[in-house]
mmCIF file of C-alpha atoms and ligand atoms in Angstrom:
data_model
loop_
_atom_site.group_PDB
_atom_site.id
_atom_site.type_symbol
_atom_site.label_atom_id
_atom_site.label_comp_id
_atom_site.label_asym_id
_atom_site.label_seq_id
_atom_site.Cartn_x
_atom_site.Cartn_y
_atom_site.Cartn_z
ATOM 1 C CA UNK A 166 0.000 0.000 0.000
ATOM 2 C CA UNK A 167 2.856 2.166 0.438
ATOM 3 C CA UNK A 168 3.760 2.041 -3.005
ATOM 4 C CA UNK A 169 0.038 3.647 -3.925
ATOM 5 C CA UNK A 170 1.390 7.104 -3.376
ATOM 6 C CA UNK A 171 4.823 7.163 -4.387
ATOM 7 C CA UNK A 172 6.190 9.866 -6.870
ATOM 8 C CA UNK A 173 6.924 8.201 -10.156
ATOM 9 C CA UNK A 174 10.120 9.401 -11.683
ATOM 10 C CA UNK A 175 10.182 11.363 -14.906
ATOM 11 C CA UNK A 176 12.979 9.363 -16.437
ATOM 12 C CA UNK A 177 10.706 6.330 -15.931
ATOM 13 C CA UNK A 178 7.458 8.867 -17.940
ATOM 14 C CA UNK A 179 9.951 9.639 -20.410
ATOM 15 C CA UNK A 180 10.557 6.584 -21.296
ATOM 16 C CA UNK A 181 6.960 5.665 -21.678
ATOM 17 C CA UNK A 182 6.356 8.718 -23.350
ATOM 18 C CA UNK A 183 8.614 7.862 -26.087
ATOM 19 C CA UNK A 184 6.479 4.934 -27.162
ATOM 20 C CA UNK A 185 3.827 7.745 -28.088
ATOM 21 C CA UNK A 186 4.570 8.486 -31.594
ATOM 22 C CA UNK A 187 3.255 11.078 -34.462
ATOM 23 C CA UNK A 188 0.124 9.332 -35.133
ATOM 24 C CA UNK A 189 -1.876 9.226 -38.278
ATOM 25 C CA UNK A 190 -5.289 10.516 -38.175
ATOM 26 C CA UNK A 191 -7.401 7.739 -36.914
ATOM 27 C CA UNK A 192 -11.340 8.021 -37.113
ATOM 28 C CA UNK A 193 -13.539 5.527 -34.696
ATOM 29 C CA UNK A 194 -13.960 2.034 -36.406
ATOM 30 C CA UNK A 195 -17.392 0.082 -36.117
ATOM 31 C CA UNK A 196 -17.058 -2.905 -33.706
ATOM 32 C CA UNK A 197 -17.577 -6.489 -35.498
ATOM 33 C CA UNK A 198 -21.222 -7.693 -36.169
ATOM 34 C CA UNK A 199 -20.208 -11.025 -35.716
ATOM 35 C CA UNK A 200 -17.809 -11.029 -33.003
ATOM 36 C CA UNK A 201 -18.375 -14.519 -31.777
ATOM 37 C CA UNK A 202 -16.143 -15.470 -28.889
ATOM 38 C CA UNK A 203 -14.038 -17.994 -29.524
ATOM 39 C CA UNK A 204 -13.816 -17.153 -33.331
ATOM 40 C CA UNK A 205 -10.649 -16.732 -34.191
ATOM 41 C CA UNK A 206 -11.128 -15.373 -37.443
ATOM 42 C CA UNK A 207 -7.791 -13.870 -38.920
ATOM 43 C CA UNK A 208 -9.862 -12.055 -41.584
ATOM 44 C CA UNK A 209 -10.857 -8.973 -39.523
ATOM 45 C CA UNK A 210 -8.122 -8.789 -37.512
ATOM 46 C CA UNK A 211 -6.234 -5.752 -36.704
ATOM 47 C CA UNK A 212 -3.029 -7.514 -35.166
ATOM 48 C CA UNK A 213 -1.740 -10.918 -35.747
ATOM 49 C CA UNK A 214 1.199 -12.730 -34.027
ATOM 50 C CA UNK A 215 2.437 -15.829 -36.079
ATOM 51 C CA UNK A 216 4.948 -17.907 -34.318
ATOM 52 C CA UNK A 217 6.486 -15.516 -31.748
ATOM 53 C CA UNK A 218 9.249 -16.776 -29.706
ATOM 54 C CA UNK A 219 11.282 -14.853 -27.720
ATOM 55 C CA UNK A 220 14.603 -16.180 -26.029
ATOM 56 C CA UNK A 221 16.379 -14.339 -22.764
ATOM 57 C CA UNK A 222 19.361 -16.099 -23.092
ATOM 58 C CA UNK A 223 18.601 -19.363 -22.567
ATOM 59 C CA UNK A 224 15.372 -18.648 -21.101
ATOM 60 C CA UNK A 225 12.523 -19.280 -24.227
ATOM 61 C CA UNK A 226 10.099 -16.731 -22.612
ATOM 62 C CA UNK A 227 7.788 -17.123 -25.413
ATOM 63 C CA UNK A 228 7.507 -20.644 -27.181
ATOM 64 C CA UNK A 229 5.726 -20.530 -30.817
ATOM 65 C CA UNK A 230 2.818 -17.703 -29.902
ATOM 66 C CA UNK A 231 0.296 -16.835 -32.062
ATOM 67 C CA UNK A 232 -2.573 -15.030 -31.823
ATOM 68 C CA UNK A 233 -5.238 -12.404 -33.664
ATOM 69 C CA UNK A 234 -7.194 -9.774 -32.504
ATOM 70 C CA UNK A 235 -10.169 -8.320 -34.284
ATOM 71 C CA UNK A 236 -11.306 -4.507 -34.676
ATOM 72 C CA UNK A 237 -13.110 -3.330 -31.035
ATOM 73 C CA UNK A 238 -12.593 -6.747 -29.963
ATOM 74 C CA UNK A 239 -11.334 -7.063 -25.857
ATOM 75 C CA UNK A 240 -8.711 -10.064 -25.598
ATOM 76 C CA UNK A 241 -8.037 -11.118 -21.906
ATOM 77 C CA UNK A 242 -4.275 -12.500 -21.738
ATOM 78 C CA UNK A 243 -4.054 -14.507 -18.607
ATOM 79 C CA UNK A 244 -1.741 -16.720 -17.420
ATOM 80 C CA UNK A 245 0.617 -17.482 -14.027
ATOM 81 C CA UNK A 246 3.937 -15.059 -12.812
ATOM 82 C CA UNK A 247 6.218 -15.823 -15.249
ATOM 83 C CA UNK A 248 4.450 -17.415 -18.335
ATOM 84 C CA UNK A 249 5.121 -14.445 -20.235
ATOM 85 C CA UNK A 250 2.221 -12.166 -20.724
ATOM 86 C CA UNK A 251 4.901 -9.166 -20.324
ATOM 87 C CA UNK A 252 7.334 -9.984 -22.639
ATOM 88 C CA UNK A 253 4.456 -10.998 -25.672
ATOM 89 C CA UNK A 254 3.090 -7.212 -24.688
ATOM 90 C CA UNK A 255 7.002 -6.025 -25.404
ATOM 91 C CA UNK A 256 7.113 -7.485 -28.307
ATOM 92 C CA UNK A 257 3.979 -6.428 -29.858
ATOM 93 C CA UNK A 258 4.736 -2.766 -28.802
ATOM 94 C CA UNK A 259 8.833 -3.489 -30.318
ATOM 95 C CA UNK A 260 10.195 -2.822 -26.630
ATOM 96 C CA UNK A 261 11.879 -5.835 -27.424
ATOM 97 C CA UNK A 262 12.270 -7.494 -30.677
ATOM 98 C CA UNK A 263 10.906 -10.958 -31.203
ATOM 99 C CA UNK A 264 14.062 -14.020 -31.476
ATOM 100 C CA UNK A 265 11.654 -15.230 -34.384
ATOM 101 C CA UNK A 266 8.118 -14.475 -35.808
ATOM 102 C CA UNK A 267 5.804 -12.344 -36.787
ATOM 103 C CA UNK A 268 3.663 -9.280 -36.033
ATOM 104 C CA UNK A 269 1.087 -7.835 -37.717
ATOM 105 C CA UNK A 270 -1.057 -4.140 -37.176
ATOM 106 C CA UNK A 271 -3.122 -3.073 -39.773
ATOM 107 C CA UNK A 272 -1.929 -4.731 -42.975
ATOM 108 C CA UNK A 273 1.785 -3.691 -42.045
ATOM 109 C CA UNK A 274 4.292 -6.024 -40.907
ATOM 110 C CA UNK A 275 5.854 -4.093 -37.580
ATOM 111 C CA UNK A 276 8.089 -6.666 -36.839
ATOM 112 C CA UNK A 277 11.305 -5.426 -35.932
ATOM 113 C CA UNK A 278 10.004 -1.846 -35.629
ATOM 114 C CA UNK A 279 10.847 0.737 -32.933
ATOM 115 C CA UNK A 280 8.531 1.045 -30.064
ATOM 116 C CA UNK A 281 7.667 5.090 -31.277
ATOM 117 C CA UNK A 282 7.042 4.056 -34.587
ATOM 118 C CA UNK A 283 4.870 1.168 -33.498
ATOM 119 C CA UNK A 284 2.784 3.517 -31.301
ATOM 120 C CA UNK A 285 2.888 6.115 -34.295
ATOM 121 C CA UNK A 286 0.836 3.453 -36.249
ATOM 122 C CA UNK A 287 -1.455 3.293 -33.806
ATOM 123 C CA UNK A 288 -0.949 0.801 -30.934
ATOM 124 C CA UNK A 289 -1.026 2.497 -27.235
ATOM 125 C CA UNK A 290 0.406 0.881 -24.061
ATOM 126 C CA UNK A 291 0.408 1.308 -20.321
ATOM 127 C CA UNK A 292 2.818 -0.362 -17.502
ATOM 128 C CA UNK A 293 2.845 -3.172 -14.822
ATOM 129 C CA UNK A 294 4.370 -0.305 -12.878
ATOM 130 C CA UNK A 295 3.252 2.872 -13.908
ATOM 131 C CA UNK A 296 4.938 5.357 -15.660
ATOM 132 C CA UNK A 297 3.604 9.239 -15.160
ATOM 133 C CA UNK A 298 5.040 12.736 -15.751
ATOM 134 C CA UNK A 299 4.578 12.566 -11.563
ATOM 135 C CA UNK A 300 5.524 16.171 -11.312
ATOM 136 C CA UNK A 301 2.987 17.714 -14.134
ATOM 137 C CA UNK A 302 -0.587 17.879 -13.622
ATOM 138 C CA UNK A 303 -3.325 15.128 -14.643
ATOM 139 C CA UNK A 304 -4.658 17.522 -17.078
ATOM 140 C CA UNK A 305 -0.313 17.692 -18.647
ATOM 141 C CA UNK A 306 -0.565 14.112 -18.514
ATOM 142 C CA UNK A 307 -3.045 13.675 -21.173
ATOM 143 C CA UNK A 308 -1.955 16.408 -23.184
ATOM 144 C CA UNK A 309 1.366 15.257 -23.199
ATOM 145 C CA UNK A 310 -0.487 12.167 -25.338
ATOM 146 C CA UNK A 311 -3.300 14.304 -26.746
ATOM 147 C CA UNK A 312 -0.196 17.070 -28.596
ATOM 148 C CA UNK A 313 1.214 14.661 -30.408
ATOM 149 C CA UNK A 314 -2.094 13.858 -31.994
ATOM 150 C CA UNK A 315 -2.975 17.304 -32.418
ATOM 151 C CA UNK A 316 -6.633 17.729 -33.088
ATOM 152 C CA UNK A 317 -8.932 14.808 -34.355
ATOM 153 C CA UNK A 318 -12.170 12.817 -33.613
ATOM 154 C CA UNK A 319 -14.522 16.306 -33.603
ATOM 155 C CA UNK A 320 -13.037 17.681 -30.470
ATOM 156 C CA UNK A 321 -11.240 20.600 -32.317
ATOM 157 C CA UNK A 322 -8.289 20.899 -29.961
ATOM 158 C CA UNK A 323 -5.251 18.895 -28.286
ATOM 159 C CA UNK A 324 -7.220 20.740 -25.235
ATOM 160 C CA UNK A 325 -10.627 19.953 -25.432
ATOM 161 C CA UNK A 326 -9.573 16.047 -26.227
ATOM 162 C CA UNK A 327 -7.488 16.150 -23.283
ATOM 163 C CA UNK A 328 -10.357 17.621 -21.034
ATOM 164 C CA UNK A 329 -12.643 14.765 -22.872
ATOM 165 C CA UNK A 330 -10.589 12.398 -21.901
ATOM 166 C CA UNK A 331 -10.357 13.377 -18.147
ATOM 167 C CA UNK A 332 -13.908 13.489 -17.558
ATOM 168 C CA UNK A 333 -14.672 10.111 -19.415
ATOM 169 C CA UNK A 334 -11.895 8.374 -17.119
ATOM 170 C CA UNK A 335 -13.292 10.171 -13.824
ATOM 171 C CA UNK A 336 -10.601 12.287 -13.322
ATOM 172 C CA UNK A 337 -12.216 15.546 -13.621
ATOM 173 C CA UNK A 338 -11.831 16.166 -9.966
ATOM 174 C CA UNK A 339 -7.765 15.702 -10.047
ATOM 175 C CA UNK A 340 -7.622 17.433 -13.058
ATOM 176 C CA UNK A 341 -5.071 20.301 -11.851
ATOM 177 C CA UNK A 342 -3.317 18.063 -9.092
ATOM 178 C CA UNK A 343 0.351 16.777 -9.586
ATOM 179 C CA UNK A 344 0.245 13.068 -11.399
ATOM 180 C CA UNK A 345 2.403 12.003 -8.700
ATOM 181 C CA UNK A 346 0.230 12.666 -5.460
ATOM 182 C CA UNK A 347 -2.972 10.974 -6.909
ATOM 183 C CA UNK A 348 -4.201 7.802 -5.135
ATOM 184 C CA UNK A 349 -3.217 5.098 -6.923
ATOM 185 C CA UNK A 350 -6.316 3.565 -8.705
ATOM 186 C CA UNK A 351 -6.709 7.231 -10.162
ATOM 187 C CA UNK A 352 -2.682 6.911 -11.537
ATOM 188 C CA UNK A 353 -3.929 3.645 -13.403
ATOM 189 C CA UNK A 354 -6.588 5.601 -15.273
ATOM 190 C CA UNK A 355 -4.348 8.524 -15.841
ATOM 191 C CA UNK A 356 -2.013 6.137 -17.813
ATOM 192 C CA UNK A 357 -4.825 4.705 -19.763
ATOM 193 C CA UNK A 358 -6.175 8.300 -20.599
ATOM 194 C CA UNK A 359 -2.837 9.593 -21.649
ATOM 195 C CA UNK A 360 -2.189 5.860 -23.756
ATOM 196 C CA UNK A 361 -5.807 6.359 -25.330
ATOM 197 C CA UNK A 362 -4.979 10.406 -26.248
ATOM 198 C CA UNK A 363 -2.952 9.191 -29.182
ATOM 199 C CA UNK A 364 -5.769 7.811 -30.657
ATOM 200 C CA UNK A 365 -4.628 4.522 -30.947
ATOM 201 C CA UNK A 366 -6.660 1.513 -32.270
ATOM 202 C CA UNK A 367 -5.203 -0.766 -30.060
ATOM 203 C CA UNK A 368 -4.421 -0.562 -26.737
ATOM 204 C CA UNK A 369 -1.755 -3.144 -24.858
ATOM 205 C CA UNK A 370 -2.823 -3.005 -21.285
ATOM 206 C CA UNK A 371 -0.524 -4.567 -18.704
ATOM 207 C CA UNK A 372 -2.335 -5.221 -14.998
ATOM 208 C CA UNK A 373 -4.533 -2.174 -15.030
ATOM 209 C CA UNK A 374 -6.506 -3.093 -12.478
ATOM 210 C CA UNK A 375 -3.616 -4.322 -10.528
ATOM 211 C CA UNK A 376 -4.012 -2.460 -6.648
ATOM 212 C CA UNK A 377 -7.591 -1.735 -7.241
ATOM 213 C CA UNK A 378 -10.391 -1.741 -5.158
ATOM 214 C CA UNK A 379 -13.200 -3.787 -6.427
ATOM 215 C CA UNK A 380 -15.105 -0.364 -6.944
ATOM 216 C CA UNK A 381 -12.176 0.882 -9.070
ATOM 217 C CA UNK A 382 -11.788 -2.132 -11.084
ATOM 218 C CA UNK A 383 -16.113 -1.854 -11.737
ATOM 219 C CA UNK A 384 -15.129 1.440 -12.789
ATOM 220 C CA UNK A 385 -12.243 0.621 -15.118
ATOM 221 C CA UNK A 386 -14.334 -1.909 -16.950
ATOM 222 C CA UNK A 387 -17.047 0.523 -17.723
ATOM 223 C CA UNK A 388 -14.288 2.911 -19.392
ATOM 224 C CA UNK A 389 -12.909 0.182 -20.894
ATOM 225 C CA UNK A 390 -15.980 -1.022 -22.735
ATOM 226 C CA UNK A 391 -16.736 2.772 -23.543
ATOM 227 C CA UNK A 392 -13.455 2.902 -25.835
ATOM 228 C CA UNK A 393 -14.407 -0.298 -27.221
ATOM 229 C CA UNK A 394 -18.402 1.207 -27.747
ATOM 230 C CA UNK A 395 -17.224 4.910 -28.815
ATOM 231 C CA UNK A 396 -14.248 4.602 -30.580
ATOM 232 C CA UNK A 397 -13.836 0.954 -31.332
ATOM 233 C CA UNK A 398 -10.591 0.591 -29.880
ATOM 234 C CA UNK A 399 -9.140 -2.833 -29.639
ATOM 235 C CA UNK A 400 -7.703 -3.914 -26.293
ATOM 236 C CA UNK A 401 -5.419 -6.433 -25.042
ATOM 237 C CA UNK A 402 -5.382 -6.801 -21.127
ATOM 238 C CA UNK A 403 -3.511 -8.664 -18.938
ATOM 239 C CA UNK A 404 -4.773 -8.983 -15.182
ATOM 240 C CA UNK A 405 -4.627 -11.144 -12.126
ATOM 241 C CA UNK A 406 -8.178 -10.000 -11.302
ATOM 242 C CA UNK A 407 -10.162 -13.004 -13.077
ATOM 243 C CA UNK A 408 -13.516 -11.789 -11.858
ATOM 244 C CA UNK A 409 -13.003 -8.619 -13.513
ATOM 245 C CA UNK A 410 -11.692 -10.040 -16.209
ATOM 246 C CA UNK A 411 -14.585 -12.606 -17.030
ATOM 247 C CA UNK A 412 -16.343 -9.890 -16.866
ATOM 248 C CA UNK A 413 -14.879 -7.344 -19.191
ATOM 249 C CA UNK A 414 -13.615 -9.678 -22.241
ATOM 250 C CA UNK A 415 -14.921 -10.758 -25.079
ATOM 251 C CA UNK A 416 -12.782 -14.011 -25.339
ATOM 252 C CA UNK A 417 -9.238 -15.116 -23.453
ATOM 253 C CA UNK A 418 -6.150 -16.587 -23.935
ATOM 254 C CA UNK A 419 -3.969 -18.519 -21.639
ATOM 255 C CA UNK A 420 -0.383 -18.801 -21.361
ATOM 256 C CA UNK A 421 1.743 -21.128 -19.356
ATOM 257 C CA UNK A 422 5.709 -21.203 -19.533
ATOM 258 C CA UNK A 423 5.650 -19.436 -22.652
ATOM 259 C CA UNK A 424 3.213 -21.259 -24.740
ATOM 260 C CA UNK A 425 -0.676 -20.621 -25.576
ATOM 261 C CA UNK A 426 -2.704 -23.848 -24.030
ATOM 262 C CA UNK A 427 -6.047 -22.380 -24.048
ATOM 263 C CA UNK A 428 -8.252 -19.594 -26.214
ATOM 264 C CA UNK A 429 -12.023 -19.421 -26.005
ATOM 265 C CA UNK A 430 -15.218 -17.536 -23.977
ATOM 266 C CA UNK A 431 -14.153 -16.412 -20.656
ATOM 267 C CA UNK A 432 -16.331 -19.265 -19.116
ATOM 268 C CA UNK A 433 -14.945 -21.629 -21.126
ATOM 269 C CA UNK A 434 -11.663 -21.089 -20.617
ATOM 270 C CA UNK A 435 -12.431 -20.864 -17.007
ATOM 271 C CA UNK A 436 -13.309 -24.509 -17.025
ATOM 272 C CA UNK A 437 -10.489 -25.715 -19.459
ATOM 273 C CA UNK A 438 -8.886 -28.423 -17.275
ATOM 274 C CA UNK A 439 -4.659 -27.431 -19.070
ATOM 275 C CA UNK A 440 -5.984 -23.466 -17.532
ATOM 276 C CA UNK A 441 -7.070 -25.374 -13.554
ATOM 277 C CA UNK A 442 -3.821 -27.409 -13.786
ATOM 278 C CA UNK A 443 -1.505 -24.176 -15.028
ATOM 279 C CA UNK A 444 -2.732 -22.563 -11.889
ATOM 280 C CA UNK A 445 -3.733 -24.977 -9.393
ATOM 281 C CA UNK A 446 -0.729 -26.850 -10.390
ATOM 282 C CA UNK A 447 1.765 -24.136 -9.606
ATOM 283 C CA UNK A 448 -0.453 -23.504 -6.188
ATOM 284 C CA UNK A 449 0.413 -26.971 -5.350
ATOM 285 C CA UNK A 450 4.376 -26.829 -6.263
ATOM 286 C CA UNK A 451 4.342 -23.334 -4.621
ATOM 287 C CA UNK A 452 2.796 -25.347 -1.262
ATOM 288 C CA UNK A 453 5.081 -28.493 -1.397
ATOM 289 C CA UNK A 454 8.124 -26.179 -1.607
ATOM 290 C CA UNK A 455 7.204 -24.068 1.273
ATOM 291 C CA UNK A 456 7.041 -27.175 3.108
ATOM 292 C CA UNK A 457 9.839 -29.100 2.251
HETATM 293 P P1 ADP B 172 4.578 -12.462 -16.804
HETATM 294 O O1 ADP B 172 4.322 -11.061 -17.262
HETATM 295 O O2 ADP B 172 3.633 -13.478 -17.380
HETATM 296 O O3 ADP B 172 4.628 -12.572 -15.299
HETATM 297 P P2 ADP B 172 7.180 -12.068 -18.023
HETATM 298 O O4 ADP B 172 6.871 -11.892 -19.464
HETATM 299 O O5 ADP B 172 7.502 -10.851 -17.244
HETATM 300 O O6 ADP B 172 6.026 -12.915 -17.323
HETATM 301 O O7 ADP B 172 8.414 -13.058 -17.892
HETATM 302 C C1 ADP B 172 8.486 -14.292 -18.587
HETATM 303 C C2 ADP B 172 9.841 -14.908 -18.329
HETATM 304 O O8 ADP B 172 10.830 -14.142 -19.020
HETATM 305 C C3 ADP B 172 10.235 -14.902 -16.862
HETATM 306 O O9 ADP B 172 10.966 -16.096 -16.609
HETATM 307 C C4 ADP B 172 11.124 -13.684 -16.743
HETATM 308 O O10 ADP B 172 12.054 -13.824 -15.705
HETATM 309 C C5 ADP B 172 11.801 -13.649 -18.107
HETATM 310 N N1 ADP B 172 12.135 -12.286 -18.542
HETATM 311 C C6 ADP B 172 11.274 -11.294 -18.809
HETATM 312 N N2 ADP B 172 11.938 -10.182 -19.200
HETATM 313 C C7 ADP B 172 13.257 -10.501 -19.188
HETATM 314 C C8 ADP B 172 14.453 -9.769 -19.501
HETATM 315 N N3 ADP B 172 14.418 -8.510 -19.914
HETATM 316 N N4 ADP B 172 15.642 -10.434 -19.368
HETATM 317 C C9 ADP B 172 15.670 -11.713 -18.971
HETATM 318 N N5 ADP B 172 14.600 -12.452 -18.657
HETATM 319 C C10 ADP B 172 13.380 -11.859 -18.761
HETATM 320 MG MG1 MG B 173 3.948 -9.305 -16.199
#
């Protein structure tokens, strides 16, 4: 809990800022009609992943990953500490380049890219730990995203998206307080605000929810699905918080040491027997260690 109020550095906002790009002008796609869960239709999609792995060293973080995501669709990426759900959001956002593979946004093959011209095309990301201009203003946050954009989507001005933003994410009330002495579920909707200023199409998110109060997380889901409904943004989330997440995606995917074992409806996936064993499994090594 102590952490909830800490200052965030600007070196550490810097470096997320430089993932925000010049972005083209991007105008609100209709979601699918046909977005059946569990579809994995490739023809719609706005980002594909063929065959991703990614070695540390000898560590093979990600083992053969693929995976597509369709226009306004939300795709849950869940998965134990350490199955990489991280790294496969790194890669996609070229914070790290793949070993082998392939990536896909938007017809173009970003593989290999640089993270700012990634996010130029159009893909927005936010931080396990998160990354803030902690010594500007919520309302500098966003701006800082919304500028680069200049105006677009009807709002006439860098300023008025900004102050869209704010309100739509509940943050009208911290609007002139520093980034760095909000509480911290208001810090994890900052970062979404200022990822979703760019006007991105797709947005990576990495434990939003992570910290939250149940009330925050009801919250977050709410904005979430408003990007999806009003701007048909695509979003990729990661989070521990499986209640929320049933609740907020459209269909999920499961990794475990690196490899997908499971894609499908939330409730399906839920039951998969390979999802209860990555977890429960892990429980029960976790248990015998801390005896033995
Ligand atoms: P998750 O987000 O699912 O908890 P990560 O993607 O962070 O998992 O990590 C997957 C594996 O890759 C872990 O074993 C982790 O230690 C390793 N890993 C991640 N990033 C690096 C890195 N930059 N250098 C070396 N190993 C890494
Ligand atoms: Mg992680």
């Amino acid at each position: 809990l102590a952490a909830w109020g800490r200052q965030r550095s600007g070196a550490t906002a810097a470096a997320a800022l430089s993932q925000l790009g010049a972005t083209q002008n991007i105008s609100p796609v209709p979601r699918p009609d046909s977005g059946s869960p569990g579809l994995d239709s490739a023809s719609d999609s706005i980002l594909r992943v063929d065959g991703i792995i990614k070695n540390f060293g000898g560590l093979r973080a990600l083992d053969d990953v693929s995976l597509s995501l369709q226009s306004g669709e939300i795709l849950g990426l869940i998965g134990p500490n350490g199955s990489g759900k991280t790294t496969l959001i790194n890669v996609i956002s070229g914070t790290y380049p793949p070993s082998s593979g392939q990536v896909s946004f938007l017809q173009n093959d970003i593989t290999n890219w640089p993270a700012h011209k990634i996010a130029g095309q159009g893909i927005g990301r936010t931080f396990q730990s998160i990354q803030l201009f902690a010594n500007l203003t919520v309302f500098e946050n966003v701006l800082a995203g919304a500028v680069i954009k200049g105006s677009g989507l009807n709002f006439g001005s860098s300023e008025r998206w900004a102050r869209h933003l704010i309100a739509q994410f509940g943050l009208t009330q911290y609007a002139d307080r520093l980034a760095g002495t909000l509480p911290y579920g208001p810090q994890r909707a900052l970062e979404i605000a200022r990822a979703v200023a760019i006007q991105c199409r797709l947005l990576l998110l990495d434990e939003p929810a992570a910290g939250m109060i149940r009330q925050e997380s009801n919250q977050l889901i709410n904005v979430l699905r408003t990007l999806q409904n009003d701007l048909g943004i695509g979003l990729l989330v990661v989070d521990h918080d499986l209640q929320m997440m049933m609740q907020l995606c459209d269909r999920v995917v499961v990794l475990n040491k690196g490899q997908l074992i499971a894609s499908g409806a939330p409730q399906e996936v839920q039951k998969d027997p390979r999802v209860v064993e990555a977890y429960i499994g892990r429980k029960r090594k976790a248990a015998t260690n801390s005896v033995e």
